[in-house]
């Protein structure tokens, strides 16, 4: 009987979630696949739209089952011109949207978008609201929701350039000067950069912190605290919430993958006791130092298998395994597939 894969205990599971094989296809509680509609206004912000879509597409990539599906709609026509002058094909016109099983509907505006809503548009938005669809906006899409009376009594945000006009036309809407706002079943973001943050907050509500950490590891790998061009890209080691001793140990592990240090050597170099190391890993990473070290080495091995044509024996040595058979056994236990299968798949691609 084939042995069930071992699970990753530490934060390494975020890096590896999309690559686990052999998981059960009969989950007791499979995740709900939520349906999201994006209404693209003429001259909509491409960056805001792709930021929001990136979040949900990446959520699907790191999940064993699809978490979201999305569709695009225009107010009129088969294509919509973005703020970059690029025409985007849409799935349908908004008037044809069936809101029956829709979970979220987001209006995507832009700096030059026309914000005068047509009667059929208002009718469709109100229909979605009656069906308790979550209504959202990007950039200045809040205008259409406000005109339809669907933001009365809600807080929201809008691009600063559109703020004065919305305050004048719809004083009953409470505007906040925040990058994004989530108020019950209304969500809004003020610009291109905050669209990703808004969608991550929605995904966190649906699927928890672990899923969002996995998305951020992929999409926000180059974001630094101050977004300075010369700042190093953040890693798990850089987590500012970790005690200095734990960050030192994680850095030592990262720097000693090919020839792993013993836990005693780590304790000596970090000038802490073995018992304290155990407590630090249990408290902050929910695992043991040995298990974390193994998972870090296997994660590096997985990347080398997928990104290089190195022999499996060389990869095993580079990741601190004493022999190729030992490496293959450990790899299969965690990923449910052998290193040779991963390597062969990489070469075919």
Tab-separated table of C-alpha atoms in Angstrom:
chain	number	residue	atom	x	y	z
A	1	UNK	CA	0.000	0.000	0.000
A	2	UNK	CA	1.311	3.402	-0.940
A	3	UNK	CA	2.289	5.512	2.053
A	4	UNK	CA	0.451	8.810	2.478
A	5	UNK	CA	2.716	11.849	2.077
A	6	UNK	CA	4.002	13.529	5.212
A	7	UNK	CA	2.851	17.094	5.668
A	8	UNK	CA	5.034	20.160	5.979
A	9	UNK	CA	4.816	21.437	9.550
A	10	UNK	CA	6.521	24.808	9.206
A	11	UNK	CA	5.933	27.848	7.021
A	12	UNK	CA	7.644	25.906	4.247
A	13	UNK	CA	4.205	24.521	3.434
A	14	UNK	CA	3.360	27.874	1.800
A	15	UNK	CA	6.257	27.470	-0.637
A	16	UNK	CA	5.455	23.861	-1.432
A	17	UNK	CA	1.659	23.678	-1.360
A	18	UNK	CA	1.279	23.821	-5.134
A	19	UNK	CA	3.704	20.938	-5.688
A	20	UNK	CA	2.338	18.298	-3.320
A	21	UNK	CA	1.164	15.164	-5.093
A	22	UNK	CA	-0.896	12.193	-4.055
A	23	UNK	CA	-3.237	14.087	-1.748
A	24	UNK	CA	-6.682	12.663	-1.152
A	25	UNK	CA	-9.276	13.770	-3.683
A	26	UNK	CA	-12.092	13.043	-1.263
A	27	UNK	CA	-11.670	15.775	1.318
A	28	UNK	CA	-14.292	15.688	4.009
A	29	UNK	CA	-14.920	19.405	3.542
A	30	UNK	CA	-13.677	20.503	0.080
A	31	UNK	CA	-13.228	24.268	-0.278
A	32	UNK	CA	-15.967	26.305	-1.904
A	33	UNK	CA	-15.089	27.599	-5.375
A	34	UNK	CA	-16.356	31.178	-5.302
A	35	UNK	CA	-17.401	33.020	-8.454
A	36	UNK	CA	-16.150	36.584	-8.969
A	37	UNK	CA	-17.249	38.991	-11.687
A	38	UNK	CA	-15.192	42.014	-12.786
A	39	UNK	CA	-16.971	44.856	-14.590
A	40	UNK	CA	-14.390	46.730	-16.666
A	41	UNK	CA	-15.221	50.383	-17.314
A	42	UNK	CA	-13.702	52.081	-20.347
A	43	UNK	CA	-10.135	53.202	-19.479
A	44	UNK	CA	-10.104	50.995	-16.381
A	45	UNK	CA	-6.836	50.718	-14.453
A	46	UNK	CA	-5.034	47.695	-15.850
A	47	UNK	CA	-2.671	47.554	-12.896
A	48	UNK	CA	-5.511	47.561	-10.355
A	49	UNK	CA	-7.386	44.870	-12.279
A	50	UNK	CA	-4.389	42.584	-12.714
A	51	UNK	CA	-3.421	43.048	-9.062
A	52	UNK	CA	-6.825	41.796	-7.941
A	53	UNK	CA	-6.858	38.952	-10.472
A	54	UNK	CA	-3.271	37.970	-9.609
A	55	UNK	CA	-4.343	37.333	-6.026
A	56	UNK	CA	-7.175	34.952	-6.919
A	57	UNK	CA	-5.252	33.151	-9.683
A	58	UNK	CA	-2.319	32.582	-7.322
A	59	UNK	CA	-4.711	31.364	-4.623
A	60	UNK	CA	-5.833	28.680	-7.084
A	61	UNK	CA	-2.231	27.783	-7.929
A	62	UNK	CA	-1.289	27.033	-4.323
A	63	UNK	CA	-4.486	25.119	-3.576
A	64	UNK	CA	-5.151	21.486	-4.466
A	65	UNK	CA	-8.657	22.543	-5.514
A	66	UNK	CA	-9.766	25.762	-7.269
A	67	UNK	CA	-10.802	28.395	-4.743
A	68	UNK	CA	-12.072	31.018	-7.199
A	69	UNK	CA	-13.233	31.439	-10.783
A	70	UNK	CA	-13.586	34.819	-12.378
A	71	UNK	CA	-15.353	36.367	-15.352
A	72	UNK	CA	-15.087	39.774	-17.023
A	73	UNK	CA	-17.911	42.000	-18.218
A	74	UNK	CA	-18.236	45.233	-20.155
A	75	UNK	CA	-20.954	47.841	-20.051
A	76	UNK	CA	-21.196	47.417	-23.805
A	77	UNK	CA	-19.323	45.476	-26.445
A	78	UNK	CA	-16.948	42.516	-26.669
A	79	UNK	CA	-13.832	44.473	-25.684
A	80	UNK	CA	-12.915	47.217	-23.238
A	81	UNK	CA	-10.006	49.638	-23.626
A	82	UNK	CA	-7.775	49.877	-20.563
A	83	UNK	CA	-5.933	52.960	-19.336
A	84	UNK	CA	-2.875	51.639	-21.181
A	85	UNK	CA	-4.699	51.731	-24.498
A	86	UNK	CA	-4.859	47.919	-24.642
A	87	UNK	CA	-8.172	46.344	-25.628
A	88	UNK	CA	-9.254	43.506	-23.342
A	89	UNK	CA	-11.737	40.870	-24.486
A	90	UNK	CA	-14.512	40.226	-21.962
A	91	UNK	CA	-16.741	37.226	-21.365
A	92	UNK	CA	-19.996	39.117	-21.825
A	93	UNK	CA	-21.876	42.365	-21.317
A	94	UNK	CA	-23.032	43.218	-17.808
A	95	UNK	CA	-26.721	43.083	-18.717
A	96	UNK	CA	-26.279	39.378	-19.535
A	97	UNK	CA	-24.693	38.569	-16.164
A	98	UNK	CA	-26.535	35.865	-14.212
A	99	UNK	CA	-26.143	36.867	-10.573
A	100	UNK	CA	-27.779	33.722	-9.233
A	101	UNK	CA	-24.595	31.991	-8.052
A	102	UNK	CA	-22.315	35.043	-8.066
A	103	UNK	CA	-20.314	35.642	-4.887
A	104	UNK	CA	-18.486	38.926	-5.594
A	105	UNK	CA	-18.980	41.645	-8.209
A	106	UNK	CA	-16.242	44.275	-8.574
A	107	UNK	CA	-16.430	47.490	-10.619
A	108	UNK	CA	-13.035	48.340	-12.107
A	109	UNK	CA	-12.619	52.062	-12.768
A	110	UNK	CA	-9.729	54.229	-13.798
A	111	UNK	CA	-8.475	57.792	-13.971
A	112	UNK	CA	-10.400	58.571	-17.199
A	113	UNK	CA	-13.386	56.255	-16.736
A	114	UNK	CA	-16.882	57.607	-17.352
A	115	UNK	CA	-18.672	57.437	-13.995
A	116	UNK	CA	-22.197	58.288	-15.164
A	117	UNK	CA	-24.093	55.017	-14.644
A	118	UNK	CA	-26.682	53.917	-17.200
A	119	UNK	CA	-30.048	52.651	-15.991
A	120	UNK	CA	-29.409	48.989	-16.957
A	121	UNK	CA	-26.130	49.094	-15.032
A	122	UNK	CA	-27.806	50.413	-11.897
A	123	UNK	CA	-30.537	47.783	-12.237
A	124	UNK	CA	-27.985	44.965	-12.486
A	125	UNK	CA	-26.039	46.218	-9.464
A	126	UNK	CA	-29.212	46.410	-7.403
A	127	UNK	CA	-30.156	42.914	-8.528
A	128	UNK	CA	-26.783	41.640	-7.312
A	129	UNK	CA	-27.281	43.425	-3.985
A	130	UNK	CA	-30.696	41.787	-3.531
A	131	UNK	CA	-29.018	38.430	-4.003
A	132	UNK	CA	-26.537	39.388	-1.239
A	133	UNK	CA	-23.578	39.447	-3.607
A	134	UNK	CA	-20.498	41.167	-2.157
A	135	UNK	CA	-20.062	44.394	-4.117
A	136	UNK	CA	-16.650	45.957	-4.631
A	137	UNK	CA	-14.764	48.600	-6.529
A	138	UNK	CA	-11.284	49.384	-7.799
A	139	UNK	CA	-9.978	52.957	-8.198
A	140	UNK	CA	-13.223	54.966	-8.563
A	141	UNK	CA	-15.719	52.171	-9.186
A	142	UNK	CA	-17.375	53.199	-5.920
A	143	UNK	CA	-19.101	55.958	-7.919
A	144	UNK	CA	-21.398	53.474	-9.645
A	145	UNK	CA	-22.236	51.685	-6.402
A	146	UNK	CA	-22.940	55.004	-4.693
A	147	UNK	CA	-25.176	56.233	-7.554
A	148	UNK	CA	-27.167	53.009	-7.219
A	149	UNK	CA	-27.657	53.708	-3.496
A	150	UNK	CA	-25.684	50.627	-2.581
A	151	UNK	CA	-23.150	52.390	-0.351
A	152	UNK	CA	-25.632	54.217	1.868
A	153	UNK	CA	-24.578	53.644	5.455
A	154	UNK	CA	-21.321	51.993	4.400
A	155	UNK	CA	-17.731	53.150	4.582
A	156	UNK	CA	-15.605	52.938	1.460
A	157	UNK	CA	-12.615	54.445	-0.271
A	158	UNK	CA	-11.987	55.933	-3.697
A	159	UNK	CA	-9.060	57.371	-5.635
A	160	UNK	CA	-8.151	60.789	-4.147
A	161	UNK	CA	-8.847	62.509	-7.471
A	162	UNK	CA	-12.462	61.312	-7.300
A	163	UNK	CA	-13.036	61.952	-3.623
A	164	UNK	CA	-14.402	65.504	-3.784
A	165	UNK	CA	-16.932	64.655	-6.463
A	166	UNK	CA	-18.250	61.612	-4.635
A	167	UNK	CA	-18.566	63.539	-1.379
A	168	UNK	CA	-20.584	66.226	-3.156
A	169	UNK	CA	-22.884	63.873	-5.070
A	170	UNK	CA	-23.417	61.247	-2.366
A	171	UNK	CA	-22.941	62.813	1.092
A	172	UNK	CA	-24.563	59.793	2.710
A	173	UNK	CA	-21.529	57.685	1.769
A	174	UNK	CA	-18.781	57.679	4.408
A	175	UNK	CA	-15.424	57.969	2.676
A	176	UNK	CA	-12.213	56.931	4.436
A	177	UNK	CA	-8.715	57.997	3.302
A	178	UNK	CA	-7.477	54.404	3.385
A	179	UNK	CA	-5.838	52.327	0.629
A	180	UNK	CA	-8.676	49.812	0.855
A	181	UNK	CA	-11.775	49.400	3.003
A	182	UNK	CA	-13.844	46.322	3.813
A	183	UNK	CA	-17.195	47.048	5.442
A	184	UNK	CA	-19.382	43.972	5.740
A	185	UNK	CA	-20.390	43.058	2.164
A	186	UNK	CA	-18.790	46.076	0.512
A	187	UNK	CA	-15.134	46.212	-0.472
A	188	UNK	CA	-13.208	49.017	-2.139
A	189	UNK	CA	-9.653	50.005	-3.010
A	190	UNK	CA	-8.361	53.442	-3.944
A	191	UNK	CA	-5.726	52.669	-6.540
A	192	UNK	CA	-3.529	50.218	-8.371
A	193	UNK	CA	-1.275	49.140	-5.503
A	194	UNK	CA	-4.081	48.626	-2.982
A	195	UNK	CA	-6.132	46.289	-5.204
A	196	UNK	CA	-3.856	43.390	-4.356
A	197	UNK	CA	-4.054	44.180	-0.645
A	198	UNK	CA	-7.845	44.296	-0.770
A	199	UNK	CA	-8.113	40.914	-2.466
A	200	UNK	CA	-5.614	39.383	-0.058
A	201	UNK	CA	-7.795	40.585	2.811
A	202	UNK	CA	-10.824	38.941	1.185
A	203	UNK	CA	-8.906	35.692	0.642
A	204	UNK	CA	-7.675	35.794	4.246
A	205	UNK	CA	-11.288	36.003	5.413
A	206	UNK	CA	-12.230	33.014	3.251
A	207	UNK	CA	-9.182	30.777	3.677
A	208	UNK	CA	-7.007	32.079	6.505
A	209	UNK	CA	-3.505	33.406	7.013
A	210	UNK	CA	-1.688	30.375	5.626
A	211	UNK	CA	-3.172	30.734	2.154
A	212	UNK	CA	-2.385	34.448	2.097
A	213	UNK	CA	1.207	33.825	3.201
A	214	UNK	CA	1.602	31.437	0.293
A	215	UNK	CA	0.264	34.034	-2.151
A	216	UNK	CA	2.452	36.774	-0.708
A	217	UNK	CA	5.544	34.602	-0.969
A	218	UNK	CA	4.956	34.403	-4.725
A	219	UNK	CA	3.590	37.874	-5.499
A	220	UNK	CA	5.342	40.019	-2.891
A	221	UNK	CA	8.795	38.427	-2.961
A	222	UNK	CA	10.406	41.689	-4.101
A	223	UNK	CA	8.562	44.028	-1.748
A	224	UNK	CA	10.685	45.532	1.013
A	225	UNK	CA	9.656	47.567	4.016
A	226	UNK	CA	10.453	50.850	2.281
A	227	UNK	CA	10.416	49.563	-1.316
A	228	UNK	CA	13.968	50.833	-1.789
A	229	UNK	CA	15.712	49.510	-4.919
A	230	UNK	CA	18.843	48.474	-3.028
A	231	UNK	CA	17.032	46.708	-0.183
A	232	UNK	CA	17.395	42.914	-0.104
A	233	UNK	CA	14.277	40.883	-0.865
A	234	UNK	CA	12.588	39.679	2.334
A	235	UNK	CA	12.637	36.035	3.391
A	236	UNK	CA	11.328	34.074	6.313
A	237	UNK	CA	14.537	34.953	8.132
A	238	UNK	CA	13.664	38.640	7.899
A	239	UNK	CA	10.396	38.309	9.807
A	240	UNK	CA	10.656	41.237	12.250
A	241	UNK	CA	8.418	39.475	14.754
A	242	UNK	CA	10.988	36.751	15.358
A	243	UNK	CA	13.420	37.048	18.286
A	244	UNK	CA	17.026	37.760	17.332
A	245	UNK	CA	18.143	34.292	18.417
A	246	UNK	CA	15.631	32.606	16.110
A	247	UNK	CA	16.572	34.831	13.171
A	248	UNK	CA	20.234	33.960	13.760
A	249	UNK	CA	19.471	30.237	13.739
A	250	UNK	CA	17.325	30.478	10.606
A	251	UNK	CA	20.103	32.362	8.843
A	252	UNK	CA	22.618	29.714	9.893
A	253	UNK	CA	20.354	26.987	8.499
A	254	UNK	CA	19.889	28.880	5.257
A	255	UNK	CA	23.651	29.321	4.874
A	256	UNK	CA	24.429	25.687	5.671
A	257	UNK	CA	22.161	23.608	3.458
A	258	UNK	CA	24.837	21.524	1.717
A	259	UNK	CA	26.545	20.617	4.984
A	260	UNK	CA	23.842	20.844	7.659
A	261	UNK	CA	24.900	21.810	11.158
A	262	UNK	CA	23.807	19.787	14.135
A	263	UNK	CA	21.312	21.390	16.495
A	264	UNK	CA	24.098	21.536	19.087
A	265	UNK	CA	26.305	23.461	16.649
A	266	UNK	CA	23.450	25.841	15.931
A	267	UNK	CA	22.931	26.415	19.643
A	268	UNK	CA	26.635	27.054	20.179
A	269	UNK	CA	26.918	29.528	17.293
A	270	UNK	CA	23.747	31.358	18.305
A	271	UNK	CA	24.843	31.297	21.968
A	272	UNK	CA	21.579	29.841	23.215
A	273	UNK	CA	20.681	26.548	24.858
A	274	UNK	CA	19.281	23.582	22.944
A	275	UNK	CA	16.146	23.790	25.058
A	276	UNK	CA	15.600	27.413	24.080
A	277	UNK	CA	15.974	26.563	20.397
A	278	UNK	CA	13.263	23.929	20.766
A	279	UNK	CA	10.961	26.441	22.471
A	280	UNK	CA	11.595	29.129	19.837
A	281	UNK	CA	10.771	26.825	16.946
A	282	UNK	CA	7.686	25.435	18.635
A	283	UNK	CA	6.355	28.864	19.519
A	284	UNK	CA	7.053	30.737	16.293
A	285	UNK	CA	7.128	28.009	13.632
A	286	UNK	CA	5.027	25.264	15.212
A	287	UNK	CA	7.652	22.622	14.527
A	288	UNK	CA	10.997	21.295	15.752
A	289	UNK	CA	14.341	22.689	14.546
A	290	UNK	CA	15.276	19.348	12.970
A	291	UNK	CA	12.005	19.110	11.093
A	292	UNK	CA	12.272	22.700	9.872
A	293	UNK	CA	15.852	22.122	8.680
A	294	UNK	CA	14.746	19.033	6.744
A	295	UNK	CA	11.842	20.906	5.173
A	296	UNK	CA	14.147	23.766	4.155
A	297	UNK	CA	16.536	21.320	2.470
A	298	UNK	CA	13.684	19.544	0.663
A	299	UNK	CA	12.276	22.864	-0.505
A	300	UNK	CA	15.632	23.794	-1.994
A	301	UNK	CA	15.831	20.366	-3.608
A	302	UNK	CA	12.395	20.789	-5.166
A	303	UNK	CA	13.438	24.104	-6.695
A	304	UNK	CA	16.656	22.637	-8.088
A	305	UNK	CA	14.766	19.708	-9.602
A	306	UNK	CA	12.325	22.065	-11.298
A	307	UNK	CA	14.800	24.716	-12.395
A	308	UNK	CA	18.006	22.872	-13.329
A	309	UNK	CA	19.103	19.770	-15.219
A	310	UNK	CA	21.509	18.636	-12.488
A	311	UNK	CA	21.652	14.880	-11.748
A	312	UNK	CA	19.622	13.729	-8.766
A	313	UNK	CA	22.784	12.620	-6.968
A	314	UNK	CA	24.253	16.126	-7.293
A	315	UNK	CA	21.052	17.709	-6.018
A	316	UNK	CA	20.973	15.312	-3.077
A	317	UNK	CA	24.518	16.301	-2.101
A	318	UNK	CA	23.821	20.028	-2.627
A	319	UNK	CA	20.897	19.755	-0.210
A	320	UNK	CA	22.734	17.918	2.536
A	321	UNK	CA	21.564	14.336	1.994
A	322	UNK	CA	24.043	11.526	2.563
A	323	UNK	CA	22.913	9.486	-0.443
A	324	UNK	CA	20.558	9.631	-3.412
A	325	UNK	CA	18.356	6.769	-2.070
A	326	UNK	CA	17.937	8.569	1.264
A	327	UNK	CA	17.090	11.799	-0.544
A	328	UNK	CA	14.585	10.069	-2.832
A	329	UNK	CA	12.854	8.409	0.101
A	330	UNK	CA	12.517	11.688	2.031
A	331	UNK	CA	11.362	13.573	-1.052
A	332	UNK	CA	8.663	11.032	-1.872
A	333	UNK	CA	7.462	11.005	1.742
A	334	UNK	CA	6.790	14.747	1.619
A	335	UNK	CA	5.805	15.392	-1.987
A	336	UNK	CA	4.178	12.088	-2.897
A	337	UNK	CA	6.311	11.824	-6.029
A	338	UNK	CA	9.917	10.774	-6.644
A	339	UNK	CA	12.711	13.213	-7.574
A	340	UNK	CA	13.234	11.332	-10.847
A	341	UNK	CA	9.610	11.954	-11.830
A	342	UNK	CA	9.947	15.691	-11.110
A	343	UNK	CA	13.218	15.855	-13.030
A	344	UNK	CA	11.740	14.018	-16.030
A	345	UNK	CA	8.732	16.334	-16.068
A	346	UNK	CA	11.047	19.371	-16.024
A	347	UNK	CA	13.062	18.058	-18.953
A	348	UNK	CA	9.895	17.424	-21.003
A	349	UNK	CA	8.785	21.002	-20.433
